[in-house]
Amino acid sequence: MTDTLTQLLTFLVWTCSLIMTVYTAYFFIVALFSLKKSRSYPRREAKTRFAVLIAARNEETVIGALVESLMAQNYPRELYDVIVIPNNCTDNTGLAAAGAGAAVLECTVPTSTKGEVLDFALGRIFQWGKAYDAICVFDADNLVHPDFLLRMNDAWQAGARVAQGYRDSKNPTDTLISGCYSIYYWMVNRFYSQARSGLRLNAIVNGSGFMVSMKLLRRQGGWKTATLTEDIEFSALCALRGDRIYWVPEAVTFDEQPLTFALSWKQRKRWSTGMVQCMERYSLLLLRRAWQGSRLSLDSLMFFLLPVVQVLGLAAMGGGLLFDLFGVSYGLFPCTDLFRQLFFAVNLSFLTTFAGALLAVIANGKPVRRMLPAMAWYWVFIMSWIPINLLCLVKKATVWEAIPHTRTIRLAGQGPLPDPQALPGASRLNGVRGG
């Protein structure tokens, strides 16, 4: 190598590692605020009127159990309606939903994403003229804790107009993949949403188990998202408007996780595509608002930059390997053996990932012994996200594909939630049963 080329490559490797270090440090420092107790909203009389919306595509197997859990809410029945929106169905989803007690609103327009289904439903609901205060959105494979609407009512009356509940798992020990998903959501709950709640930043709208003010939705004309990930896009729109997304950890939803790596790859490819779409669509707008002093926009921008930072990290790794091949001395930022081991050595990166998974399991009050296989596999789960993100940077997924659900699970004698100052450990393994 020529001296000029060596200097140039050294500068690029150092710069990439600097960016990666700053990015990682940001999320690590924010995550430390997860140690703060989560906010407990004062108990209030049930007054909030909810429209509970479920977009469903070929969900005949699971939709009945979800509707049953919603009908069993500890909340005045006259204050909420459960509305299932079947779309592109070839089974009896609508009949199963109606049989369980839901109102069925057949989607009569072509739709290809969940966001489009929600927009259709809201357009119809606006015409009804019913005086709903807010919507709550669930996925068809969910189960909902009996106190979910009560806790969202508390948050609403405390001033929350957008709020995300605690997303838990129905099947954390079914397979290694379902276990990894469970750990991932427990990490998001604790180290993302709870940490940001302590800093008065936004929790992230996470696909299911969230509440949005009907007045806000009327103001924006419905559910106006354009990407494959309507949830994180809506989170970006909230940041741009300065709308707070509150964290309500006592409002618990149980989600069914994919069982196989193939299904996981398909789903995460859609998520990564939506992330890239949001990055392309909103990064400059978020940067402008962040420059104007918006902490919400800065934090949202950092979230969307993950695929780019991963590319820079791989560039730093590739540059280092090239230097090693040619026997050239080079530096990283910071130039320490510990840094090199943490980010570029398989053994220590595995231990770091395992430790993070263990911490998430413990912090969320989950059974450590039963989750050990998934914790050991979690490094593979996280590393596999890198090729997915790289692939989506150059070739995006173009079609929203449903994840099939083939069995029914119902809540079985769910106990009370623990101290409101702590995160709920609501998904005790005897709290759900198959059917």
GROMACS .gro file of C-alpha atoms in nm, residues 135-394:
model
  260
  135ILE     CA    1  -5.828   0.420   1.975
  136CYS     CA    2  -5.632   0.122   2.104
  137VAL     CA    3  -5.470  -0.101   1.842
  138PHE     CA    4  -5.388  -0.471   1.870
  139ASP     CA    5  -5.265  -0.747   1.641
  140ALA     CA    6  -5.494  -1.045   1.585
  141ASP     CA    7  -5.258  -1.290   1.757
  142ASN     CA    8  -5.248  -1.087   2.081
  143LEU     CA    9  -5.400  -1.151   2.420
  144VAL     CA   10  -5.476  -0.852   2.642
  145HIS     CA   11  -5.444  -0.827   3.019
  146PRO     CA   12  -5.783  -0.761   3.183
  147ASP     CA   13  -5.663  -0.426   3.321
  148PHE     CA   14  -5.527  -0.290   2.991
  149LEU     CA   15  -5.804  -0.037   2.927
  150LEU     CA   16  -5.813   0.066   3.293
  151ARG     CA   17  -5.444   0.153   3.285
  152MET     CA   18  -5.476   0.337   2.953
  153ASN     CA   19  -5.769   0.528   3.103
  154ASP     CA   20  -5.541   0.632   3.391
  155ALA     CA   21  -5.276   0.752   3.145
  156TRP     CA   22  -5.534   0.936   2.935
  157GLN     CA   23  -5.671   1.122   3.235
  158ALA     CA   24  -5.314   1.209   3.337
  159GLY     CA   25  -5.268   1.384   3.002
  160ALA     CA   26  -5.128   1.114   2.770
  161ARG     CA   27  -5.263   1.141   2.416
  162VAL     CA   28  -5.033   0.882   2.260
  163ALA     CA   29  -4.918   0.589   2.473
  164GLN     CA   30  -4.747   0.253   2.433
  165GLY     CA   31  -4.814  -0.038   2.665
  166TYR     CA   32  -4.590  -0.324   2.773
  167ARG     CA   33  -4.547  -0.584   2.498
  168ASP     CA   34  -4.498  -0.932   2.640
  169SER     CA   35  -4.493  -1.283   2.488
  170LYS     CA   36  -4.740  -1.571   2.486
  171ASN     CA   37  -4.479  -1.829   2.389
  172PRO     CA   38  -4.129  -1.732   2.512
  173THR     CA   39  -4.010  -2.092   2.556
  174ASP     CA   40  -4.157  -2.258   2.245
  175THR     CA   41  -3.839  -2.235   2.036
  176LEU     CA   42  -3.505  -2.056   2.038
  177ILE     CA   43  -3.647  -1.801   1.792
  178SER     CA   44  -3.959  -1.725   1.996
  179GLY     CA   45  -3.731  -1.690   2.298
  180CYS     CA   46  -3.504  -1.444   2.117
  181TYR     CA   47  -3.803  -1.237   2.010
  182SER     CA   48  -3.925  -1.231   2.369
  183ILE     CA   49  -3.587  -1.110   2.493
  184TYR     CA   50  -3.584  -0.846   2.219
  185TYR     CA   51  -3.922  -0.707   2.325
  186TRP     CA   52  -3.825  -0.715   2.692
  187MET     CA   53  -3.516  -0.513   2.599
  188VAL     CA   54  -3.728  -0.263   2.406
  189ASN     CA   55  -3.969  -0.235   2.699
  190ARG     CA   56  -3.704  -0.176   2.961
  191PHE     CA   57  -3.399  -0.025   2.791
  192TYR     CA   58  -3.577   0.180   2.523
  193SER     CA   59  -3.925   0.284   2.631
  194GLN     CA   60  -3.882   0.292   3.008
  195ALA     CA   61  -3.542   0.461   2.980
  196ARG     CA   62  -3.686   0.733   2.759
  197SER     CA   63  -3.984   0.778   2.985
  198GLY     CA   64  -3.742   0.877   3.260
  199LEU     CA   65  -3.585   1.136   3.030
  200ARG     CA   66  -3.920   1.273   2.903
  201LEU     CA   67  -3.840   1.138   2.558
  202ASN     CA   68  -4.074   0.924   2.350
  203ALA     CA   69  -4.144   0.558   2.399
  204ILE     CA   70  -4.171   0.384   2.064
  205VAL     CA   71  -4.506   0.284   1.918
  206ASN     CA   72  -4.441  -0.085   1.885
  207GLY     CA   73  -4.702  -0.232   1.651
  208SER     CA   74  -4.955  -0.340   1.910
  209GLY     CA   75  -5.095  -0.245   2.249
  210PHE     CA   76  -5.091   0.132   2.197
  211MET     CA   77  -5.336   0.420   2.235
  212VAL     CA   78  -5.381   0.730   2.017
  213SER     CA   79  -5.610   1.028   2.067
  214MET     CA   80  -5.898   1.039   1.822
  215LYS     CA   81  -5.865   1.418   1.809
  216LEU     CA   82  -5.503   1.382   1.696
  217LEU     CA   83  -5.607   1.129   1.431
  218ARG     CA   84  -5.883   1.356   1.304
  219ARG     CA   85  -5.632   1.641   1.284
  220GLN     CA   86  -5.402   1.438   1.060
  221GLY     CA   87  -5.692   1.300   0.855
  222GLY     CA   88  -5.667   0.933   0.960
  223TRP     CA   89  -5.373   0.697   0.981
  224LYS     CA   90  -5.143   0.857   0.726
  225THR     CA   91  -4.838   0.636   0.694
  226ALA     CA   92  -4.671   0.519   0.374
  227THR     CA   93  -4.412   0.259   0.478
  228LEU     CA   94  -4.422  -0.111   0.569
  229THR     CA   95  -4.375  -0.021   0.936
  230GLU     CA   96  -4.668   0.201   1.026
  231ASP     CA   97  -4.575   0.194   1.394
  232ILE     CA   98  -4.224   0.342   1.383
  233GLU     CA   99  -4.330   0.581   1.106
  234PHE     CA  100  -4.608   0.709   1.332
  235SER     CA  101  -4.347   0.745   1.609
  236ALA     CA  102  -4.140   0.965   1.376
  237LEU     CA  103  -4.444   1.178   1.292
  238CYS     CA  104  -4.510   1.226   1.663
  239ALA     CA  105  -4.150   1.339   1.715
  240LEU     CA  106  -4.174   1.587   1.429
  241ARG     CA  107  -4.496   1.734   1.572
  242GLY     CA  108  -4.359   1.739   1.925
  243ASP     CA  109  -4.621   1.491   2.048
  244ARG     CA  110  -4.511   1.285   2.350
  245ILE     CA  111  -4.548   0.907   2.335
  246TYR     CA  112  -4.603   0.800   2.695
  247TRP     CA  113  -4.495   0.469   2.843
  248VAL     CA  114  -4.765   0.273   3.029
  249PRO     CA  115  -4.598  -0.048   3.152
  250GLU     CA  116  -4.903  -0.169   3.342
  251ALA     CA  117  -5.106  -0.193   3.019
  252VAL     CA  118  -4.990  -0.538   2.910
  253THR     CA  119  -5.033  -0.716   2.578
  254PHE     CA  120  -4.919  -1.072   2.508
  255ASP     CA  121  -4.786  -1.131   2.158
  256GLU     CA  122  -4.730  -1.460   1.974
  257GLN     CA  123  -4.372  -1.481   1.847
  258PRO     CA  124  -4.257  -1.656   1.526
  259LEU     CA  125  -4.122  -2.006   1.579
  260THR     CA  126  -3.872  -2.052   1.297
  261PHE     CA  127  -3.572  -1.864   1.161
  262ALA     CA  128  -3.730  -1.851   0.814
  263LEU     CA  129  -4.040  -1.671   0.947
  264SER     CA  130  -3.817  -1.448   1.157
  265TRP     CA  131  -3.608  -1.354   0.854
  266LYS     CA  132  -3.922  -1.265   0.656
  267GLN     CA  133  -4.066  -1.052   0.936
  268ARG     CA  134  -3.742  -0.875   1.022
  269LYS     CA  135  -3.677  -0.804   0.656
  270ARG     CA  136  -4.009  -0.620   0.648
  271TRP     CA  137  -3.915  -0.432   0.966
  272SER     CA  138  -3.575  -0.337   0.823
  273THR     CA  139  -3.731  -0.225   0.497
  274GLY     CA  140  -3.966   0.000   0.693
  275MET     CA  141  -3.672   0.134   0.893
  276VAL     CA  142  -3.485   0.222   0.574
  277GLN     CA  143  -3.799   0.376   0.421
  278CYS     CA  144  -3.846   0.591   0.731
  279MET     CA  145  -3.478   0.688   0.731
  280GLU     CA  146  -3.504   0.801   0.369
  281ARG     CA  147  -3.834   0.980   0.421
  282TYR     CA  148  -3.779   1.151   0.757
  283SER     CA  149  -3.406   1.181   0.837
  284LEU     CA  150  -3.362   1.532   0.697
  285LEU     CA  151  -3.687   1.651   0.857
  286LEU     CA  152  -3.583   1.503   1.191
  287LEU     CA  153  -3.235   1.654   1.158
  288ARG     CA  154  -3.385   1.997   1.091
  289ARG     CA  155  -3.615   1.973   1.393
  290ALA     CA  156  -3.328   1.841   1.606
  291TRP     CA  157  -3.115   2.138   1.497
  292GLN     CA  158  -3.399   2.363   1.612
  293GLY     CA  159  -3.376   2.206   1.957
  294SER     CA  160  -3.619   1.913   1.947
  295ARG     CA  161  -3.488   1.633   2.168
  296LEU     CA  162  -3.772   1.408   2.049
  297SER     CA  163  -3.659   1.446   1.687
  298LEU     CA  164  -3.292   1.389   1.773
  299ASP     CA  165  -3.373   1.066   1.955
  300SER     CA  166  -3.596   0.947   1.669
  301LEU     CA  167  -3.322   1.028   1.417
  302MET     CA  168  -3.070   0.823   1.616
  303PHE     CA  169  -3.306   0.527   1.604
  304PHE     CA  170  -3.345   0.541   1.225
  305LEU     CA  171  -2.970   0.568   1.166
  306LEU     CA  172  -2.906   0.213   1.291
  307PRO     CA  173  -2.868   0.050   0.943
  308VAL     CA  174  -2.616   0.317   0.838
  309VAL     CA  175  -2.416   0.280   1.159
  310GLN     CA  176  -2.407  -0.096   1.107
  311VAL     CA  177  -2.262  -0.041   0.761
  312LEU     CA  178  -1.997   0.191   0.905
  313GLY     CA  179  -1.914  -0.067   1.170
  314LEU     CA  180  -1.868  -0.332   0.902
  315ALA     CA  181  -1.653  -0.087   0.705
  316ALA     CA  182  -1.431  -0.038   1.009
  317MET     CA  183  -1.406  -0.413   1.054
  318GLY     CA  184  -1.330  -0.468   0.685
  319GLY     CA  185  -1.064  -0.197   0.688
  320GLY     CA  186  -0.904  -0.351   0.993
  321LEU     CA  187  -0.894  -0.694   0.830
  322LEU     CA  188  -0.736  -0.541   0.520
  323PHE     CA  189  -0.468  -0.374   0.730
  324ASP     CA  190  -0.404  -0.702   0.914
  325LEU     CA  191  -0.364  -0.878   0.580
  326PHE     CA  192  -0.097  -0.631   0.469
  327GLY     CA  193   0.066  -0.607   0.812
  328VAL     CA  194  -0.014  -0.237   0.846
  329SER     CA  195  -0.048  -0.079   1.191
  330TYR     CA  196  -0.373   0.114   1.230
  331GLY     CA  197  -0.586   0.279   1.498
  332LEU     CA  198  -0.947   0.269   1.603
  333PHE     CA  199  -1.140   0.514   1.815
  334PRO     CA  200  -1.078   0.466   2.098
  335CYS     CA  201  -0.750   0.289   2.031
  336THR     CA  202  -0.768   0.018   2.300
  337ASP     CA  203  -0.761  -0.359   2.298
  338LEU     CA  204  -1.089  -0.366   2.494
  339PHE     CA  205  -1.268  -0.167   2.222
  340ARG     CA  206  -1.135  -0.400   1.952
  341GLN     CA  207  -1.251  -0.705   2.151
  342LEU     CA  208  -1.595  -0.563   2.231
  343PHE     CA  209  -1.686  -0.482   1.874
  344PHE     CA  210  -1.478  -0.711   1.656
  345ALA     CA  211  -1.406  -1.029   1.855
  346VAL     CA  212  -1.666  -1.305   1.847
  347ASN     CA  213  -1.596  -1.433   2.197
  348LEU     CA  214  -1.637  -1.105   2.383
  349SER     CA  215  -1.923  -0.981   2.163
  350PHE     CA  216  -2.104  -1.308   2.240
  351LEU     CA  217  -2.051  -1.259   2.613
  352THR     CA  218  -2.165  -0.896   2.590
  353THR     CA  219  -2.481  -0.996   2.405
  354PHE     CA  220  -2.550  -1.280   2.648
  355ALA     CA  221  -2.503  -1.043   2.942
  356GLY     CA  222  -2.746  -0.794   2.788
  357ALA     CA  223  -3.005  -1.069   2.733
  358LEU     CA  224  -2.958  -1.194   3.090
  359LEU     CA  225  -3.001  -0.842   3.225
  360ALA     CA  226  -3.322  -0.798   3.021
  361VAL     CA  227  -3.463  -1.127   3.151
  362ILE     CA  228  -3.384  -1.039   3.511
  363ALA     CA  229  -3.498  -0.677   3.486
  364ASN     CA  230  -3.834  -0.786   3.344
  365GLY     CA  231  -3.884  -1.051   3.611
  366LYS     CA  232  -3.870  -1.349   3.376
  367PRO     CA  233  -3.752  -1.706   3.453
  368VAL     CA  234  -3.375  -1.714   3.393
  369ARG     CA  235  -3.332  -2.092   3.380
  370ARG     CA  236  -3.603  -2.148   3.120
  371MET     CA  237  -3.470  -1.865   2.905
  372LEU     CA  238  -3.104  -1.980   2.907
  373PRO     CA  239  -3.116  -2.152   2.564
  374ALA     CA  240  -3.260  -1.839   2.401
  375MET     CA  241  -3.005  -1.618   2.579
  376ALA     CA  242  -2.725  -1.835   2.440
  377TRP     CA  243  -2.874  -1.808   2.090
  378TYR     CA  244  -2.940  -1.434   2.114
  379TRP     CA  245  -2.598  -1.343   1.968
  380VAL     CA  246  -2.689  -1.528   1.647
  381PHE     CA  247  -3.030  -1.355   1.640
  382ILE     CA  248  -2.871  -1.010   1.673
  383MET     CA  249  -2.586  -1.078   1.429
  384SER     CA  250  -2.832  -1.207   1.168
  385TRP     CA  251  -2.991  -0.862   1.171
  386ILE     CA  252  -2.678  -0.718   1.008
  387PRO     CA  253  -2.718  -0.899   0.671
  388ILE     CA  254  -3.091  -0.828   0.682
  389ASN     CA  255  -3.028  -0.454   0.723
  390LEU     CA  256  -2.757  -0.456   0.456
  391LEU     CA  257  -2.986  -0.638   0.216
  392CYS     CA  258  -3.269  -0.392   0.276
  393LEU     CA  259  -3.040  -0.096   0.209
  394VAL     CA  260  -2.998  -0.220  -0.149
   0.00000   0.00000   0.00000
